[in-house]
Amino acid sequence: MIKEKTLQALKALHLLSFMLLISCLPKAVINSPVTDTTPTVETTPKATAVPSITSTTPNQETATLIVSETFDSVTPSRFDFSGNVTLTFFSQTSSAGTKIIDYGFEDWTGFNGTNSPAPNYIFSTAYDNYWQDHMNGTSVMTSCNSATAYEGNHFFHNQFYTGSIDACLGTTPSSINAHSSLGVGNLNYPTGTKNSTQLQTAITSNTMVMRLYMRCTGNWSSTQPSALDESGGLKFIRVYGGDGAGDDSSALLKLLNDGDSADPSFGFYDPGNLDQSNFSVGVNWQDGNWHPVALKVVRNADDNSSNNVTMTVWVDDWNMNGFGVSRTITVPDMGSKFDHISLMENWSGKAATAGIAIDIDKIEVWDGIPTSELPATTENYQDEATGYSLKVDYGNYTAVPSNSISLTSVEYGTEFYFTYLYKYDEAYDLRYGWKPFRMQTPLTDSGSYALFFNDNASGIISSMSLNFSPGNNQTGDHSVCYWKTPPPQTKGVWHKFELYYKQNTPNVADGVFVLQIDGITVMNETAFLFLNANETFTTFMLPSNGSNSAGIVYIDNIEIWKSRPY
């Protein structure tokens, strides 16, 4: 991203929209009403530039900045609007998260009545009988049946079967629910020194991430009754908001037994619609080995409106670098704050008929996105994308190819460099792909070059294609797709798009096309036949239609240069 913005823009930036809802919004996902359409804009200084495409020194002699738009001091009068377009302003920035809980049970001293079993023990309850259930059904140990900790020397063991003594615990659990709640503050039990983190005050953003290592032990198999799954599965991680009690105030990730399946399922429960969506992740997490699980919960709104929570889970991906499985749900009493987390509550009144347990190690809770989820460059983009951004709302599968943000009245010429930052909303539906840009010539409206992000039915972007669409007068590489694999396109964080284009000599395949995403080179082609005619591009569309995708994409820090600036 170029930060030497000392050269004057030569042409105005015009945004034309057909049937899209486009707004200037902050980097975070906030849908608050705005009554003042021309407020004073408070901008935030930009961070040091991230290294750009190709070389390291500016090509000041030939490169000219022709478009520069950060949306930080925009007023409605500078835009030519058409269609259903509104302009609103907010001032908020995005940033990496803060770790508020980091616990591996290494300070364990042992259960001793109501006394705290460890100086930093994270589980707590307000009730004596709940604490008794916790001591009877759980313990921290260094090994059992040759099973050891994932990290360090200690791990947490939770047995759910109440019909006999658990060999690891040396006791018979008194309840299938061990009442393992954390982030609840300084409750009555255990007494003495313990972790007193309270999520209500510790988490100040709309995003919470919990990640841990889990291991299934015992009879996770078909020997268990099908009723365990008929109840929807084990309430594995339950994130409470609102008043901190009941289904209506919690976002819930479940585990299903699935018998002897090599690909057992998870489930997202939607309390607002009394519905549960089950899914598999291609991992046999019941195989007796340690598996990392990361859960991100985002409050999309504070007013308990529909679709107010988005949950995303990653399995065997501690750093959350790949695509997780996401669902947007309605939690009627989630409110404006996270309250606490409960682990491994119960099977909704169902009971196991044989020993079935889960071990836990290395628990983390974050306010916001863990730093390790963001590649170094992407984390810098979080700092760059400050102040205001452009919001493009594709609605609910209503976009058509003509819907786009068009940058016209710009003489792009035969060589240019183009870059911008973009971010998918947490609730963006990735199943249908989207086009981060499209280029057009005046020869024909239908003829253009379009870059597509393609994905599979699970919403994972698995490929990318540069498509040369046929046009009446465009006789280059028509209807040719160049398939590439893009880097991970994580939702909720900013990504950087960079493109360098050099027009081919008429009828000669010597065109140049270089594409980088998040600093990773995806395409570097030097023998393209773009057009046979001696023609130049006149229109950028960014992004073009979302292939009928539903959701919101944010755009910021657009720059277009004649020639390569670096």
XYZ file of C-alpha atoms in Angstrom, residues 5-559:
555
model
C 0.209 10.562 -1.186
C 1.923 13.780 -2.317
C 0.791 13.587 -5.922
C -2.555 15.137 -6.811
C -5.412 12.957 -8.094
C -6.049 13.869 -11.734
C -9.588 12.671 -12.055
C -12.593 12.487 -9.781
C -13.785 9.203 -8.373
C -17.398 8.478 -9.290
C -19.381 5.664 -7.771
C -22.373 4.369 -9.693
C -24.612 1.772 -8.103
C -27.581 -0.250 -9.375
C -29.791 -1.822 -6.707
C -26.913 -1.993 -4.187
C -27.024 -0.513 -0.733
C -23.704 1.306 -0.340
C -22.645 3.158 2.798
C -19.500 4.650 4.265
C -19.055 2.740 7.489
C -16.320 1.851 9.988
C -14.030 -1.113 9.855
C -16.140 -2.955 12.430
C -19.574 -4.323 11.625
C -22.030 -1.891 13.185
C -25.538 -1.129 12.046
C -26.474 1.849 14.205
C -28.922 4.442 12.877
C -27.559 7.804 11.743
C -29.590 10.968 11.617
C -26.914 13.497 10.612
C -25.958 12.871 6.983
C -23.152 15.449 6.973
C -21.305 15.047 10.277
C -17.839 16.260 11.038
C -15.420 13.518 10.086
C -12.699 12.606 12.563
C -9.859 10.853 10.780
C -7.141 8.633 12.182
C -3.509 8.887 11.040
C -2.460 6.080 8.735
C 0.167 3.568 9.761
C 3.517 3.019 8.086
C 3.051 1.595 4.609
C 3.070 -2.136 4.061
C 5.610 -3.198 1.394
C 3.908 -3.134 -1.986
C 4.069 -5.243 -5.092
C 7.454 -5.822 -6.788
C 10.425 -3.566 -6.026
C 11.182 -1.346 -3.030
C 11.794 2.128 -4.491
C 9.184 4.434 -5.994
C 9.162 4.838 -9.750
C 8.554 8.557 -9.418
C 9.558 9.403 -12.991
C 6.812 7.374 -14.683
C 4.248 6.555 -11.991
C 1.378 8.980 -11.444
C -1.273 8.625 -8.764
C -4.600 9.146 -10.533
C -7.066 7.907 -7.877
C -6.686 7.984 -4.100
C -9.698 7.392 -1.862
C -9.597 6.564 1.856
C -13.220 7.617 2.633
C -11.949 9.482 5.708
C -13.124 12.964 4.727
C -15.841 12.174 2.247
C -18.965 14.310 1.895
C -22.090 13.417 -0.097
C -21.570 16.280 -2.561
C -18.516 14.686 -4.158
C -20.416 11.600 -5.346
C -22.803 11.042 -8.202
C -25.425 8.694 -6.769
C -28.123 6.775 -8.556
C -30.505 4.087 -7.384
C -31.149 3.184 -3.777
C -28.022 4.640 -2.188
C -27.552 6.044 1.292
C -24.480 7.552 2.891
C -23.807 7.267 6.609
C -20.766 7.859 8.778
C -19.250 6.184 11.791
C -15.859 6.439 13.457
C -14.403 3.203 14.686
C -11.313 1.174 13.867
C -10.422 -2.508 13.822
C -7.545 -4.082 15.714
C -6.133 -7.396 16.828
C -7.469 -8.844 20.053
C -6.298 -9.024 23.661
C -5.861 -12.322 25.482
C -7.804 -12.199 28.751
C -7.520 -15.845 29.883
C -4.539 -18.149 29.311
C -4.599 -21.272 31.456
C -3.016 -24.719 31.308
C -3.780 -26.086 34.830
C -0.064 -26.081 35.720
C -0.628 -24.527 39.172
C -2.837 -27.408 40.350
C -2.590 -28.381 44.043
C -5.671 -30.616 44.375
C -9.294 -30.508 45.523
C -9.643 -29.828 49.256
C -13.242 -29.207 50.187
C -14.330 -25.734 49.202
C -10.766 -24.411 49.068
C -9.428 -23.340 45.698
C -7.512 -26.216 44.053
C -5.139 -23.823 42.248
C -4.181 -20.144 42.647
C -5.391 -19.350 39.119
C -8.156 -21.942 38.798
C -10.593 -20.694 36.160
C -13.819 -22.562 37.021
C -16.183 -21.113 39.605
C -19.796 -21.317 40.769
C -22.166 -19.586 43.161
C -23.624 -22.786 44.626
C -22.249 -25.380 47.038
C -23.984 -28.345 45.350
C -22.626 -27.291 41.950
C -19.118 -27.196 43.423
C -19.606 -30.700 44.808
C -20.655 -31.926 41.355
C -17.573 -30.262 39.901
C -15.217 -31.999 42.339
C -16.922 -35.382 41.832
C -16.888 -35.283 38.037
C -13.584 -33.595 37.218
C -9.951 -33.425 38.225
C -6.591 -32.219 36.993
C -3.916 -34.881 36.467
C -0.567 -35.555 34.877
C -1.501 -38.907 33.297
C -4.150 -41.606 33.195
C -4.070 -44.812 31.155
C -0.900 -43.507 29.457
C -2.677 -40.291 28.421
C -0.662 -37.151 29.168
C -1.027 -33.392 28.803
C -0.924 -31.635 25.475
C 1.379 -28.969 26.891
C 3.223 -28.890 30.196
C 2.447 -31.545 32.806
C -1.240 -31.176 33.691
C -4.603 -31.504 31.943
C -8.270 -31.308 32.966
C -10.374 -34.514 32.903
C -14.209 -34.550 32.844
C -16.197 -37.814 33.121
C -19.911 -37.746 32.206
C -21.005 -41.280 33.145
C -22.529 -41.398 36.633
C -22.940 -45.181 36.873
C -19.517 -46.192 38.222
C -16.181 -44.979 39.529
C -13.998 -43.314 36.940
C -10.508 -44.833 37.104
C -8.832 -41.503 36.401
C -10.860 -39.574 38.974
C -11.099 -42.253 41.634
C -14.685 -41.097 42.241
C -18.155 -41.588 40.785
C -19.501 -38.411 39.147
C -22.620 -37.152 40.884
C -23.940 -35.323 37.810
C -23.512 -35.412 34.065
C -23.034 -31.629 34.365
C -19.842 -30.658 36.210
C -20.761 -26.948 36.136
C -17.452 -25.837 34.646
C -18.065 -22.121 34.143
C -15.399 -19.472 33.574
C -15.322 -15.721 33.159
C -17.945 -15.382 35.884
C -15.915 -13.200 38.242
C -15.238 -13.929 41.912
C -18.114 -16.263 42.838
C -18.519 -18.140 46.125
C -16.879 -21.426 45.167
C -14.133 -22.343 45.390
C -13.078 -20.125 48.261
C -9.676 -18.510 48.317
C -7.499 -17.325 45.454
C -8.676 -18.113 41.915
C -9.065 -16.503 38.514
C -11.709 -13.801 38.879
C -11.926 -12.605 35.262
C -15.404 -11.321 34.425
C -16.276 -11.356 30.732
C -18.821 -8.569 31.184
C -16.027 -6.093 31.812
C -13.015 -7.857 30.274
C -14.482 -8.061 26.759
C -15.115 -4.606 25.359
C -15.466 -5.481 21.664
C -18.246 -7.352 19.869
C -15.993 -10.368 19.232
C -14.941 -13.146 21.584
C -12.692 -16.095 20.731
C -12.212 -19.190 22.861
C -9.767 -21.893 21.873
C -8.578 -25.002 23.652
C -7.257 -28.500 23.107
C -9.670 -31.405 23.604
C -9.281 -35.183 23.694
C -12.098 -37.748 23.815
C -11.588 -40.805 26.002
C -13.806 -43.725 26.917
C -16.680 -45.103 24.883
C -17.257 -42.485 22.204
C -18.734 -45.129 19.953
C -21.908 -46.910 18.926
C -22.083 -48.490 22.384
C -23.656 -45.240 23.551
C -27.428 -44.867 23.060
C -28.614 -42.901 20.055
C -30.501 -40.689 22.493
C -27.268 -38.788 23.121
C -27.479 -37.450 19.580
C -31.269 -37.280 19.496
C -31.019 -34.584 22.167
C -28.733 -32.581 19.904
C -25.442 -33.665 21.413
C -23.211 -32.453 24.226
C -23.347 -28.740 25.046
C -19.615 -28.364 24.531
C -18.965 -24.599 24.557
C -21.767 -22.300 25.646
C -21.180 -18.554 25.443
C -23.674 -16.564 27.486
C -24.736 -12.950 27.124
C -27.768 -11.096 28.447
C -28.773 -12.292 31.889
C -26.397 -15.267 31.661
C -29.047 -17.974 31.950
C -31.036 -20.199 29.608
C -31.109 -20.949 25.910
C -32.328 -17.479 24.962
C -29.112 -15.847 26.177
C -26.505 -18.274 24.846
C -24.648 -19.144 21.649
C -24.045 -22.885 21.755
C -21.577 -25.226 20.031
C -22.458 -28.912 20.417
C -20.618 -32.219 19.950
C -22.407 -35.254 18.517
C -21.418 -38.829 19.283
C -22.053 -40.162 15.740
C -21.297 -43.751 16.769
C -18.163 -45.072 15.092
C -18.039 -42.368 12.432
C -14.578 -41.307 11.267
C -15.984 -37.824 10.682
C -18.126 -37.008 13.744
C -20.242 -33.887 13.782
C -20.549 -30.549 15.510
C -23.739 -28.549 15.794
C -24.712 -24.876 16.066
C -27.900 -24.336 18.045
C -30.124 -21.409 17.047
C -32.349 -20.600 20.064
C -34.282 -17.872 18.270
C -35.488 -20.299 15.620
C -35.429 -23.471 17.763
C -33.183 -25.019 15.151
C -29.841 -26.811 15.050
C -27.506 -27.155 12.056
C -25.066 -30.066 12.253
C -21.880 -30.271 10.215
C -18.670 -32.256 9.968
C -15.177 -30.854 9.522
C -13.313 -33.826 8.054
C -11.552 -34.565 11.347
C -12.024 -37.615 13.573
C -11.836 -35.702 16.824
C -13.008 -38.799 18.743
C -9.808 -40.750 17.973
C -8.238 -40.327 21.422
C -5.730 -37.684 20.296
C -5.487 -34.008 21.152
C -7.349 -31.687 18.758
C -7.420 -27.875 18.884
C -10.865 -26.280 18.672
C -11.332 -22.530 18.220
C -14.720 -20.822 18.481
C -15.328 -17.213 17.477
C -18.577 -15.553 18.560
C -19.476 -12.151 17.108
C -22.366 -10.012 18.322
C -23.654 -8.432 15.110
C -26.086 -6.181 16.984
C -26.803 -5.091 20.555
C -30.593 -4.941 20.296
C -31.369 -8.696 20.216
C -32.585 -8.402 16.640
C -32.678 -11.329 14.231
C -29.334 -12.776 13.115
C -27.570 -10.954 15.941
C -24.826 -13.562 16.484
C -22.358 -15.261 14.133
C -20.435 -18.331 15.293
C -17.373 -19.755 13.527
C -15.478 -22.898 14.522
C -12.074 -24.226 13.463
C -10.865 -27.769 14.261
C -7.200 -28.789 13.993
C -6.425 -25.168 13.119
C -5.259 -23.435 16.306
C -4.145 -20.285 14.510
C -7.435 -20.079 12.597
C -5.593 -19.502 9.327
C -7.949 -21.609 7.209
C -11.677 -21.242 6.743
C -13.847 -22.169 9.676
C -17.477 -23.231 9.482
C -19.824 -20.318 10.221
C -23.483 -19.918 11.054
C -25.443 -16.776 11.837
C -28.117 -17.343 14.474
C -30.638 -15.437 16.547
C -30.074 -15.263 20.313
C -33.133 -13.452 21.752
C -31.399 -12.268 24.936
C -27.736 -11.943 23.912
C -27.741 -8.248 24.735
C -24.764 -5.929 24.422
C -22.240 -7.825 26.567
C -20.768 -11.285 26.869
C -21.477 -12.732 30.316
C -19.593 -16.019 30.835
C -18.712 -19.395 29.279
C -19.763 -22.879 30.356
C -17.951 -25.991 29.139
C -19.423 -29.469 28.636
C -22.733 -28.868 30.379
C -24.925 -31.892 29.546
C -26.861 -33.790 26.860
C -30.193 -32.019 27.494
C -31.417 -34.587 29.982
C -29.951 -37.633 28.215
C -27.422 -39.884 29.948
C -24.508 -42.052 28.867
C -24.610 -45.795 29.566
C -20.840 -46.261 29.799
C -17.745 -44.225 30.531
C -17.428 -41.241 28.200
C -15.035 -38.401 28.999
C -13.254 -35.357 27.583
C -9.829 -34.004 28.501
C -9.072 -30.277 28.147
C -5.770 -28.389 28.041
C -4.404 -24.961 27.096
C -7.491 -22.739 27.369
C -7.436 -19.228 25.906
C -10.127 -16.544 25.785
C -9.631 -13.417 23.680
C -11.327 -10.064 23.468
C -11.269 -9.713 19.693
C -9.307 -11.734 17.160
C -6.178 -13.582 18.344
C -3.026 -12.039 16.959
C -1.949 -15.418 15.617
C -5.025 -15.514 13.359
C -3.725 -12.512 11.456
C -0.716 -12.886 9.170
C 1.842 -10.158 9.836
C 0.792 -8.196 6.767
C -2.908 -8.520 7.522
C -2.344 -7.253 11.042
C -0.770 -4.166 9.476
C -3.858 -3.758 7.312
C -5.883 -3.543 10.513
C -3.834 -0.454 11.370
C -4.038 0.989 7.860
C -7.806 0.668 7.610
C -8.690 3.405 10.077
C -11.350 6.081 10.094
C -14.106 5.268 7.582
C -14.682 2.686 4.878
C -17.134 1.973 2.082
C -19.801 -0.640 2.794
C -21.295 -2.678 -0.068
C -24.418 -4.617 0.896
C -25.500 -7.322 -1.551
C -28.725 -8.003 0.305
C -30.249 -11.457 0.192
C -29.203 -13.050 -3.114
C -30.482 -10.109 -5.128
C -27.351 -8.903 -6.925
C -27.170 -9.077 -10.714
C -24.090 -8.617 -12.933
C -24.762 -4.919 -13.521
C -24.595 -4.180 -9.802
C -21.188 -2.774 -8.995
C -19.200 0.201 -7.845
C -17.838 1.748 -11.026
C -14.772 3.955 -11.177
C -15.216 5.937 -14.381
C -13.981 9.234 -15.839
C -10.430 8.034 -15.306
C -7.865 7.669 -18.077
C -6.296 4.396 -17.037
C -4.104 4.132 -20.122
C -2.276 0.964 -21.115
C -0.412 0.394 -17.863
C -1.629 0.767 -14.305
C -1.280 -0.439 -10.713
C -4.429 -0.847 -8.615
C -4.762 -1.630 -4.894
C -7.359 -1.535 -2.137
C -8.229 -3.125 1.206
C -11.320 -5.278 1.653
C -13.029 -7.170 4.473
C -15.864 -9.693 4.483
C -18.547 -9.139 7.089
C -18.747 -11.967 9.631
C -22.162 -12.946 8.241
C -21.120 -12.833 4.574
C -22.366 -15.887 2.671
C -19.306 -17.249 0.845
C -21.056 -20.146 -0.855
C -21.517 -18.294 -4.130
C -18.247 -16.436 -4.513
C -17.689 -12.821 -5.428
C -15.723 -10.733 -7.928
C -13.157 -8.434 -6.293
C -12.762 -6.535 -9.549
C -13.851 -6.332 -13.177
C -12.252 -4.285 -15.977
C -14.131 -2.981 -19.016
C -13.328 -1.220 -22.281
C -15.713 1.104 -24.121
C -15.889 -1.361 -27.019
C -18.729 -3.271 -25.419
C -20.506 -3.298 -22.101
C -20.619 -7.079 -22.053
C -16.949 -7.620 -22.748
C -14.728 -7.513 -19.694
C -12.094 -9.266 -17.677
C -13.291 -10.446 -14.292
C -11.542 -11.998 -11.328
C -13.703 -14.473 -9.438
C -13.235 -15.970 -5.992
C -14.887 -19.379 -6.159
C -15.858 -21.566 -3.249
C -17.515 -24.842 -2.370
C -20.801 -25.603 -0.653
C -19.172 -25.290 2.778
C -18.376 -21.637 2.153
C -14.636 -22.212 1.788
C -12.895 -20.306 -0.983
C -11.069 -23.110 -2.755
C -10.013 -21.493 -6.016
C -9.753 -18.266 -7.933
C -10.126 -17.659 -11.640
C -9.266 -14.832 -13.995
C -11.984 -14.957 -16.618
C -11.632 -13.395 -20.071
C -15.242 -12.874 -21.077
C -16.181 -12.635 -24.776
C -17.220 -9.295 -26.189
C -18.331 -8.050 -29.582
C -14.999 -6.441 -30.410
C -12.656 -8.060 -27.910
C -10.692 -10.762 -29.662
C -8.084 -11.666 -27.101
C -8.146 -14.759 -24.882
C -11.931 -14.985 -24.850
C -13.680 -17.348 -22.454
C -10.386 -18.500 -20.963
C -10.127 -19.072 -17.222
C -6.812 -19.069 -15.403
C -7.380 -21.074 -12.230
C -5.264 -20.267 -9.202
C -5.394 -20.912 -5.461
C -5.680 -17.738 -3.364
C -4.375 -17.363 0.196
C -6.904 -17.791 3.052
C -9.719 -15.243 2.902
C -10.635 -14.964 6.571
C -13.858 -13.132 7.337
C -13.823 -10.243 9.776
C -10.269 -9.077 9.009
C -8.841 -6.765 6.383
C -7.097 -8.146 3.286
C -5.008 -6.356 0.675
C -5.577 -6.603 -3.074
C -2.853 -5.494 -5.522
C -2.931 -5.718 -9.307
C -0.432 -4.577 -11.937
C -1.521 -4.544 -15.588
C 0.389 -3.690 -18.743
C -1.467 -3.787 -22.048
C -0.120 -6.084 -24.732
C 1.146 -4.745 -28.047
C -1.751 -5.168 -30.511
C -1.835 -8.768 -31.747
C 1.229 -9.672 -29.647
C 1.039 -11.835 -26.513
C 3.310 -9.664 -24.373
C 0.829 -8.325 -21.818
C 1.689 -8.392 -18.106
C -0.682 -9.307 -15.282
C 0.572 -9.489 -11.677
C -1.806 -10.162 -8.779
C -0.977 -10.213 -5.070
C -3.321 -10.862 -2.157
C -2.023 -10.162 1.347
C 1.469 -9.870 -0.095
C 1.321 -13.343 -1.647
C 1.826 -13.528 -5.412
C -1.109 -15.383 -6.950
C -0.462 -14.621 -10.621
C 2.640 -13.326 -12.404
C 2.022 -13.623 -16.124
C 4.112 -11.881 -18.791
C 2.687 -13.261 -22.046
C -0.981 -12.299 -21.972
C -3.038 -11.429 -25.045
C -5.581 -9.050 -23.544
C -6.903 -7.300 -26.657
C -6.123 -7.384 -30.343
C -7.537 -3.919 -30.849
C -5.468 -0.902 -29.851
C -7.805 -0.106 -26.964
C -7.532 0.883 -23.312
C -9.660 0.185 -20.266
C -11.993 2.926 -19.088
C -13.960 1.386 -16.226
C -13.152 -0.499 -13.047
C -15.935 -2.238 -11.172
C -15.057 -3.047 -7.612
C -16.378 -5.214 -6.426
C -18.623 -6.418 -9.186
C -21.685 -8.479 -8.355
C -21.305 -11.117 -5.671
C -22.611 -13.912 -7.882
C -25.856 -13.656 -5.937
C -23.990 -13.815 -2.635
C -25.707 -12.365 0.403
C -23.835 -10.147 2.798
C -21.566 -7.162 3.178
C -18.066 -6.355 1.943
C -16.093 -3.350 3.192
C -13.717 -1.418 0.905
C -11.008 1.065 1.879
C -7.780 2.786 0.786
C -8.248 2.633 -2.987
C -5.296 3.721 -5.107
